[in-house]
């Protein structure tokens, strides 16, 4: 059960065996802080930020603790969204039902967008009806494109829809997304999104038989994957690099084999199946 934030802060402070004086040093009076711990008064955000720094916890961790050491329902939906494979029917249905359940209780734009995208993914899996698909995805894109800057949740939404657009549009969206990602530095591993953008574009380029351009995206993704230790994406990149080299009359089989072996070692059976399908579909040898 969720408690008041003052009580949560008090528990964290007590568990760490920190005194009130230590926690509020240079921030506010101990008397005012004591009332906050007793949920008798509120404090400013700047004061709370300084107190959390002294407590050596983040605001996200406090919310997690406050909610009984589990994510809030909204956070759980978002975290599942960013970790779900868009061709996994079971996970998409589960995510869709979670979003519907949440929206029955509370209106929320992010969860509404996630629900719409789940519908789009299911359309893609069931019918591949591009007309309905574009209508569903466009509602999310209209909202995102109205802003001047993509924020954290926007970037993950964007990553899941941008490959529904024409290749030229995808490349422009990628440029805008990369600028926004740079502003976040290493915030919550957001740099990994760069890999996803490059990997998704590489497949579109392969489908268009633009193998040289696809290789450029793949090489960028390989460098980023190694830096971020993103081994699943690295394996996919190796397979696609091999496909491109084969189609360019070079020997890409060692790269294909390298990617397959890595997926096998990681026991990523779903990705292994996907890679096999891509090899059969796109290798022109």
GROMACS .gro file of C-alpha atoms in nm:
model
  285
    1UNK     CA    1   0.000   0.000   0.000
    2UNK     CA    2   0.127   0.346  -0.089
    3UNK     CA    3   0.227   0.573   0.198
    4UNK     CA    4   0.289   0.946   0.219
    5UNK     CA    5   0.628   1.056   0.090
    6UNK     CA    6   0.728   1.203   0.426
    7UNK     CA    7   0.686   0.864   0.592
    8UNK     CA    8   0.886   0.700   0.313
    9UNK     CA    9   1.171   0.949   0.351
   10UNK     CA   10   1.168   0.891   0.727
   11UNK     CA   11   1.197   0.514   0.679
   12UNK     CA   12   1.487   0.551   0.436
   13UNK     CA   13   1.667   0.789   0.670
   14UNK     CA   14   1.613   0.560   0.969
   15UNK     CA   15   1.722   0.250   0.776
   16UNK     CA   16   2.042   0.429   0.674
   17UNK     CA   17   2.091   0.546   1.034
   18UNK     CA   18   2.119   0.910   0.923
   19UNK     CA   19   2.023   1.185   1.163
   20UNK     CA   20   1.773   1.453   1.067
   21UNK     CA   21   2.047   1.710   1.115
   22UNK     CA   22   2.269   1.535   0.861
   23UNK     CA   23   1.991   1.501   0.603
   24UNK     CA   24   1.879   1.866   0.619
   25UNK     CA   25   2.223   2.025   0.652
   26UNK     CA   26   2.219   2.341   0.440
   27UNK     CA   27   1.869   2.265   0.310
   28UNK     CA   28   1.608   2.366   0.567
   29UNK     CA   29   1.550   2.380   0.940
   30UNK     CA   30   1.535   2.054   1.129
   31UNK     CA   31   1.201   2.159   1.277
   32UNK     CA   32   1.042   2.207   0.933
   33UNK     CA   33   1.188   1.877   0.815
   34UNK     CA   34   1.054   1.694   1.119
   35UNK     CA   35   0.703   1.812   1.033
   36UNK     CA   36   0.754   1.688   0.676
   37UNK     CA   37   0.849   1.340   0.799
   38UNK     CA   38   0.533   1.340   1.009
   39UNK     CA   39   0.330   1.436   0.698
   40UNK     CA   40   0.219   1.757   0.865
   41UNK     CA   41   0.360   1.986   0.596
   42UNK     CA   42   0.496   1.982   0.242
   43UNK     CA   43   0.835   2.101   0.122
   44UNK     CA   44   0.955   2.252  -0.205
   45UNK     CA   45   1.088   2.035  -0.484
   46UNK     CA   46   1.434   2.192  -0.457
   47UNK     CA   47   1.447   2.104  -0.087
   48UNK     CA   48   1.332   1.750  -0.159
   49UNK     CA   49   1.597   1.714  -0.432
   50UNK     CA   50   1.872   1.816  -0.190
   51UNK     CA   51   1.741   1.586   0.081
   52UNK     CA   52   1.735   1.292  -0.161
   53UNK     CA   53   2.093   1.369  -0.259
   54UNK     CA   54   2.194   1.358   0.107
   55UNK     CA   55   2.002   1.033   0.148
   56UNK     CA   56   2.182   0.891  -0.159
   57UNK     CA   57   1.859   0.787  -0.334
   58UNK     CA   58   1.685   0.898  -0.651
   59UNK     CA   59   1.328   1.019  -0.674
   60UNK     CA   60   1.244   0.712  -0.885
   61UNK     CA   61   1.377   0.486  -0.608
   62UNK     CA   62   1.170   0.671  -0.348
   63UNK     CA   63   0.853   0.621  -0.552
   64UNK     CA   64   0.941   0.253  -0.590
   65UNK     CA   65   0.986   0.214  -0.213
   66UNK     CA   66   0.675   0.423  -0.144
   67UNK     CA   67   0.473   0.186  -0.361
   68UNK     CA   68   0.575  -0.117  -0.156
   69UNK     CA   69   0.899  -0.193  -0.342
   70UNK     CA   70   0.727  -0.227  -0.678
   71UNK     CA   71   0.664  -0.004  -0.975
   72UNK     CA   72   0.344   0.195  -0.997
   73UNK     CA   73   0.092   0.057  -1.245
   74UNK     CA   74   0.181   0.326  -1.500
   75UNK     CA   75   0.555   0.268  -1.462
   76UNK     CA   76   0.504  -0.107  -1.497
   77UNK     CA   77   0.316  -0.057  -1.825
   78UNK     CA   78   0.583   0.177  -1.964
   79UNK     CA   79   0.870  -0.051  -1.864
   80UNK     CA   80   0.697  -0.349  -2.023
   81UNK     CA   81   0.640  -0.141  -2.336
   82UNK     CA   82   1.006  -0.051  -2.381
   83UNK     CA   83   1.117  -0.411  -2.326
   84UNK     CA   84   0.853  -0.589  -2.537
   85UNK     CA   85   0.934  -0.734  -2.876
   86UNK     CA   86   0.686  -0.594  -3.127
   87UNK     CA   87   0.640  -0.931  -3.297
   88UNK     CA   88   0.562  -1.117  -2.975
   89UNK     CA   89   0.185  -1.159  -2.990
   90UNK     CA   90   0.142  -1.285  -2.633
   91UNK     CA   91   0.337  -0.996  -2.478
   92UNK     CA   92   0.161  -0.736  -2.693
   93UNK     CA   93  -0.181  -0.869  -2.591
   94UNK     CA   94  -0.079  -0.863  -2.225
   95UNK     CA   95   0.049  -0.506  -2.260
   96UNK     CA   96  -0.270  -0.403  -2.439
   97UNK     CA   97  -0.486  -0.545  -2.161
   98UNK     CA   98  -0.275  -0.370  -1.897
   99UNK     CA   99  -0.322  -0.039  -2.080
  100UNK     CA  100  -0.698  -0.090  -2.117
  101UNK     CA  101  -0.732  -0.174  -1.748
  102UNK     CA  102  -0.538   0.138  -1.648
  103UNK     CA  103  -0.739   0.366  -1.878
  104UNK     CA  104  -1.064   0.241  -1.726
  105UNK     CA  105  -0.950   0.403  -1.402
  106UNK     CA  106  -0.763   0.709  -1.526
  107UNK     CA  107  -0.716   0.907  -1.845
  108UNK     CA  108  -0.348   0.921  -1.945
  109UNK     CA  109  -0.189   1.026  -2.275
  110UNK     CA  110   0.116   0.800  -2.256
  111UNK     CA  111  -0.089   0.489  -2.177
  112UNK     CA  112  -0.337   0.585  -2.449
  113UNK     CA  113  -0.049   0.599  -2.698
  114UNK     CA  114   0.082   0.263  -2.581
  115UNK     CA  115  -0.265   0.112  -2.624
  116UNK     CA  116  -0.284   0.254  -2.979
  117UNK     CA  117   0.057   0.112  -3.065
  118UNK     CA  118  -0.037  -0.230  -2.931
  119UNK     CA  119  -0.336  -0.220  -3.164
  120UNK     CA  120  -0.101  -0.131  -3.451
  121UNK     CA  121   0.136  -0.418  -3.372
  122UNK     CA  122  -0.154  -0.664  -3.360
  123UNK     CA  123  -0.284  -0.535  -3.694
  124UNK     CA  124   0.064  -0.588  -3.835
  125UNK     CA  125   0.071  -0.944  -3.701
  126UNK     CA  126  -0.281  -1.038  -3.808
  127UNK     CA  127  -0.362  -0.858  -4.132
  128UNK     CA  128  -0.080  -0.621  -4.233
  129UNK     CA  129  -0.359  -0.381  -4.340
  130UNK     CA  130  -0.148  -0.072  -4.408
  131UNK     CA  131  -0.449   0.159  -4.429
  132UNK     CA  132  -0.573   0.078  -4.079
  133UNK     CA  133  -0.214   0.060  -3.958
  134UNK     CA  134  -0.126   0.410  -4.077
  135UNK     CA  135  -0.444   0.551  -3.920
  136UNK     CA  136  -0.360   0.396  -3.584
  137UNK     CA  137   0.005   0.503  -3.585
  138UNK     CA  138  -0.068   0.852  -3.719
  139UNK     CA  139  -0.261   0.948  -3.406
  140UNK     CA  140   0.054   0.895  -3.201
  141UNK     CA  141   0.280   1.063  -3.456
  142UNK     CA  142   0.061   1.376  -3.473
  143UNK     CA  143   0.102   1.431  -3.102
  144UNK     CA  144   0.477   1.368  -3.105
  145UNK     CA  145   0.543   1.584  -3.411
  146UNK     CA  146   0.367   1.885  -3.256
  147UNK     CA  147   0.646   1.926  -3.001
  148UNK     CA  148   0.978   2.103  -3.040
  149UNK     CA  149   1.174   1.843  -2.845
  150UNK     CA  150   1.141   1.470  -2.792
  151UNK     CA  151   1.151   1.370  -2.426
  152UNK     CA  152   1.229   1.034  -2.268
  153UNK     CA  153   0.893   0.863  -2.315
  154UNK     CA  154   0.848   1.032  -2.657
  155UNK     CA  155   1.168   0.874  -2.785
  156UNK     CA  156   1.055   0.524  -2.693
  157UNK     CA  157   0.718   0.582  -2.857
  158UNK     CA  158   0.897   0.718  -3.162
  159UNK     CA  159   1.129   0.418  -3.177
  160UNK     CA  160   0.829   0.188  -3.200
  161UNK     CA  161   0.651   0.371  -3.483
  162UNK     CA  162   0.905   0.537  -3.707
  163UNK     CA  163   0.961   0.229  -3.924
  164UNK     CA  164   0.593   0.245  -4.027
  165UNK     CA  165   0.680   0.551  -4.235
  166UNK     CA  166   0.850   0.582  -4.577
  167UNK     CA  167   1.228   0.537  -4.568
  168UNK     CA  168   1.301   0.905  -4.637
  169UNK     CA  169   1.080   1.007  -4.344
  170UNK     CA  170   1.247   0.748  -4.121
  171UNK     CA  171   1.589   0.895  -4.192
  172UNK     CA  172   1.469   1.245  -4.103
  173UNK     CA  173   1.303   1.122  -3.785
  174UNK     CA  174   1.626   0.945  -3.691
  175UNK     CA  175   1.821   1.273  -3.717
  176UNK     CA  176   1.572   1.451  -3.491
  177UNK     CA  177   1.569   1.162  -3.244
  178UNK     CA  178   1.949   1.148  -3.223
  179UNK     CA  179   1.963   1.519  -3.135
  180UNK     CA  180   1.718   1.464  -2.850
  181UNK     CA  181   1.899   1.151  -2.730
  182UNK     CA  182   2.227   1.343  -2.708
  183UNK     CA  183   2.072   1.581  -2.457
  184UNK     CA  184   2.008   1.289  -2.221
  185UNK     CA  185   2.366   1.160  -2.212
  186UNK     CA  186   2.364   0.821  -2.037
  187UNK     CA  187   2.027   0.874  -1.867
  188UNK     CA  188   1.873   0.530  -1.807
  189UNK     CA  189   2.063   0.369  -2.095
  190UNK     CA  190   1.882   0.587  -2.347
  191UNK     CA  191   2.185   0.573  -2.577
  192UNK     CA  192   2.073   0.221  -2.665
  193UNK     CA  193   1.785   0.374  -2.854
  194UNK     CA  194   2.036   0.489  -3.116
  195UNK     CA  195   2.113   0.125  -3.181
  196UNK     CA  196   1.744   0.045  -3.228
  197UNK     CA  197   1.695   0.328  -3.475
  198UNK     CA  198   1.995   0.216  -3.683
  199UNK     CA  199   1.894  -0.151  -3.668
  200UNK     CA  200   1.537  -0.076  -3.779
  201UNK     CA  201   1.652   0.147  -4.065
  202UNK     CA  202   1.904  -0.114  -4.177
  203UNK     CA  203   1.625  -0.366  -4.236
  204UNK     CA  204   1.424  -0.115  -4.438
  205UNK     CA  205   1.731  -0.042  -4.651
  206UNK     CA  206   1.790  -0.414  -4.704
  207UNK     CA  207   1.429  -0.454  -4.817
  208UNK     CA  208   1.488  -0.171  -5.067
  209UNK     CA  209   1.813  -0.343  -5.177
  210UNK     CA  210   2.016  -0.039  -5.066
  211UNK     CA  211   2.292  -0.260  -4.928
  212UNK     CA  212   2.573   0.000  -4.911
  213UNK     CA  213   2.351   0.239  -4.714
  214UNK     CA  214   2.233  -0.048  -4.494
  215UNK     CA  215   2.594  -0.138  -4.417
  216UNK     CA  216   2.657   0.218  -4.298
  217UNK     CA  217   2.368   0.194  -4.052
  218UNK     CA  218   2.482  -0.151  -3.941
  219UNK     CA  219   2.843  -0.045  -3.883
  220UNK     CA  220   2.720   0.247  -3.671
  221UNK     CA  221   2.497   0.009  -3.476
  222UNK     CA  222   2.784  -0.237  -3.427
  223UNK     CA  223   3.006   0.031  -3.274
  224UNK     CA  224   2.725   0.149  -3.046
  225UNK     CA  225   2.633  -0.208  -2.950
  226UNK     CA  226   2.989  -0.286  -2.846
  227UNK     CA  227   3.011   0.035  -2.645
  228UNK     CA  228   2.678  -0.031  -2.470
  229UNK     CA  229   2.743  -0.407  -2.440
  230UNK     CA  230   2.415  -0.465  -2.624
  231UNK     CA  231   2.488  -0.819  -2.737
  232UNK     CA  232   2.145  -0.905  -2.878
  233UNK     CA  233   2.152  -0.607  -3.112
  234UNK     CA  234   2.515  -0.686  -3.195
  235UNK     CA  235   2.419  -1.038  -3.303
  236UNK     CA  236   2.140  -0.906  -3.527
  237UNK     CA  237   2.383  -0.656  -3.680
  238UNK     CA  238   2.633  -0.932  -3.759
  239UNK     CA  239   2.364  -1.131  -3.941
  240UNK     CA  240   2.248  -0.828  -4.140
  241UNK     CA  241   2.605  -0.730  -4.221
  242UNK     CA  242   2.655  -1.077  -4.365
  243UNK     CA  243   2.335  -1.049  -4.568
  244UNK     CA  244   2.445  -0.715  -4.714
  245UNK     CA  245   2.793  -0.842  -4.799
  246UNK     CA  246   2.648  -1.150  -4.968
  247UNK     CA  247   2.419  -0.931  -5.175
  248UNK     CA  248   2.717  -0.715  -5.272
  249UNK     CA  249   2.901  -1.026  -5.397
  250UNK     CA  250   3.131  -1.035  -5.097
  251UNK     CA  251   3.169  -1.323  -4.854
  252UNK     CA  252   2.925  -1.241  -4.576
  253UNK     CA  253   2.880  -1.594  -4.445
  254UNK     CA  254   3.137  -1.556  -4.162
  255UNK     CA  255   2.938  -1.258  -4.030
  256UNK     CA  256   2.609  -1.443  -4.059
  257UNK     CA  257   2.759  -1.739  -3.874
  258UNK     CA  258   2.904  -1.510  -3.608
  259UNK     CA  259   2.561  -1.359  -3.543
  260UNK     CA  260   2.388  -1.697  -3.537
  261UNK     CA  261   2.645  -1.838  -3.293
  262UNK     CA  262   2.604  -1.540  -3.062
  263UNK     CA  263   2.225  -1.574  -3.057
  264UNK     CA  264   2.263  -1.949  -2.995
  265UNK     CA  265   2.497  -1.895  -2.700
  266UNK     CA  266   2.257  -1.635  -2.556
  267UNK     CA  267   1.971  -1.883  -2.607
  268UNK     CA  268   1.766  -1.618  -2.785
  269UNK     CA  269   1.546  -1.860  -2.976
  270UNK     CA  270   1.294  -1.600  -3.093
  271UNK     CA  271   1.564  -1.374  -3.238
  272UNK     CA  272   1.737  -1.677  -3.385
  273UNK     CA  273   1.420  -1.765  -3.570
  274UNK     CA  274   1.382  -1.406  -3.690
  275UNK     CA  275   1.743  -1.402  -3.814
  276UNK     CA  276   1.687  -1.727  -4.004
  277UNK     CA  277   1.382  -1.580  -4.175
  278UNK     CA  278   1.580  -1.270  -4.276
  279UNK     CA  279   1.864  -1.479  -4.417
  280UNK     CA  280   1.620  -1.680  -4.629
  281UNK     CA  281   1.428  -1.373  -4.744
  282UNK     CA  282   1.702  -1.125  -4.823
  283UNK     CA  283   2.021  -1.313  -4.910
  284UNK     CA  284   2.059  -1.302  -5.287
  285UNK     CA  285   2.287  -1.601  -5.310
   0.00000   0.00000   0.00000
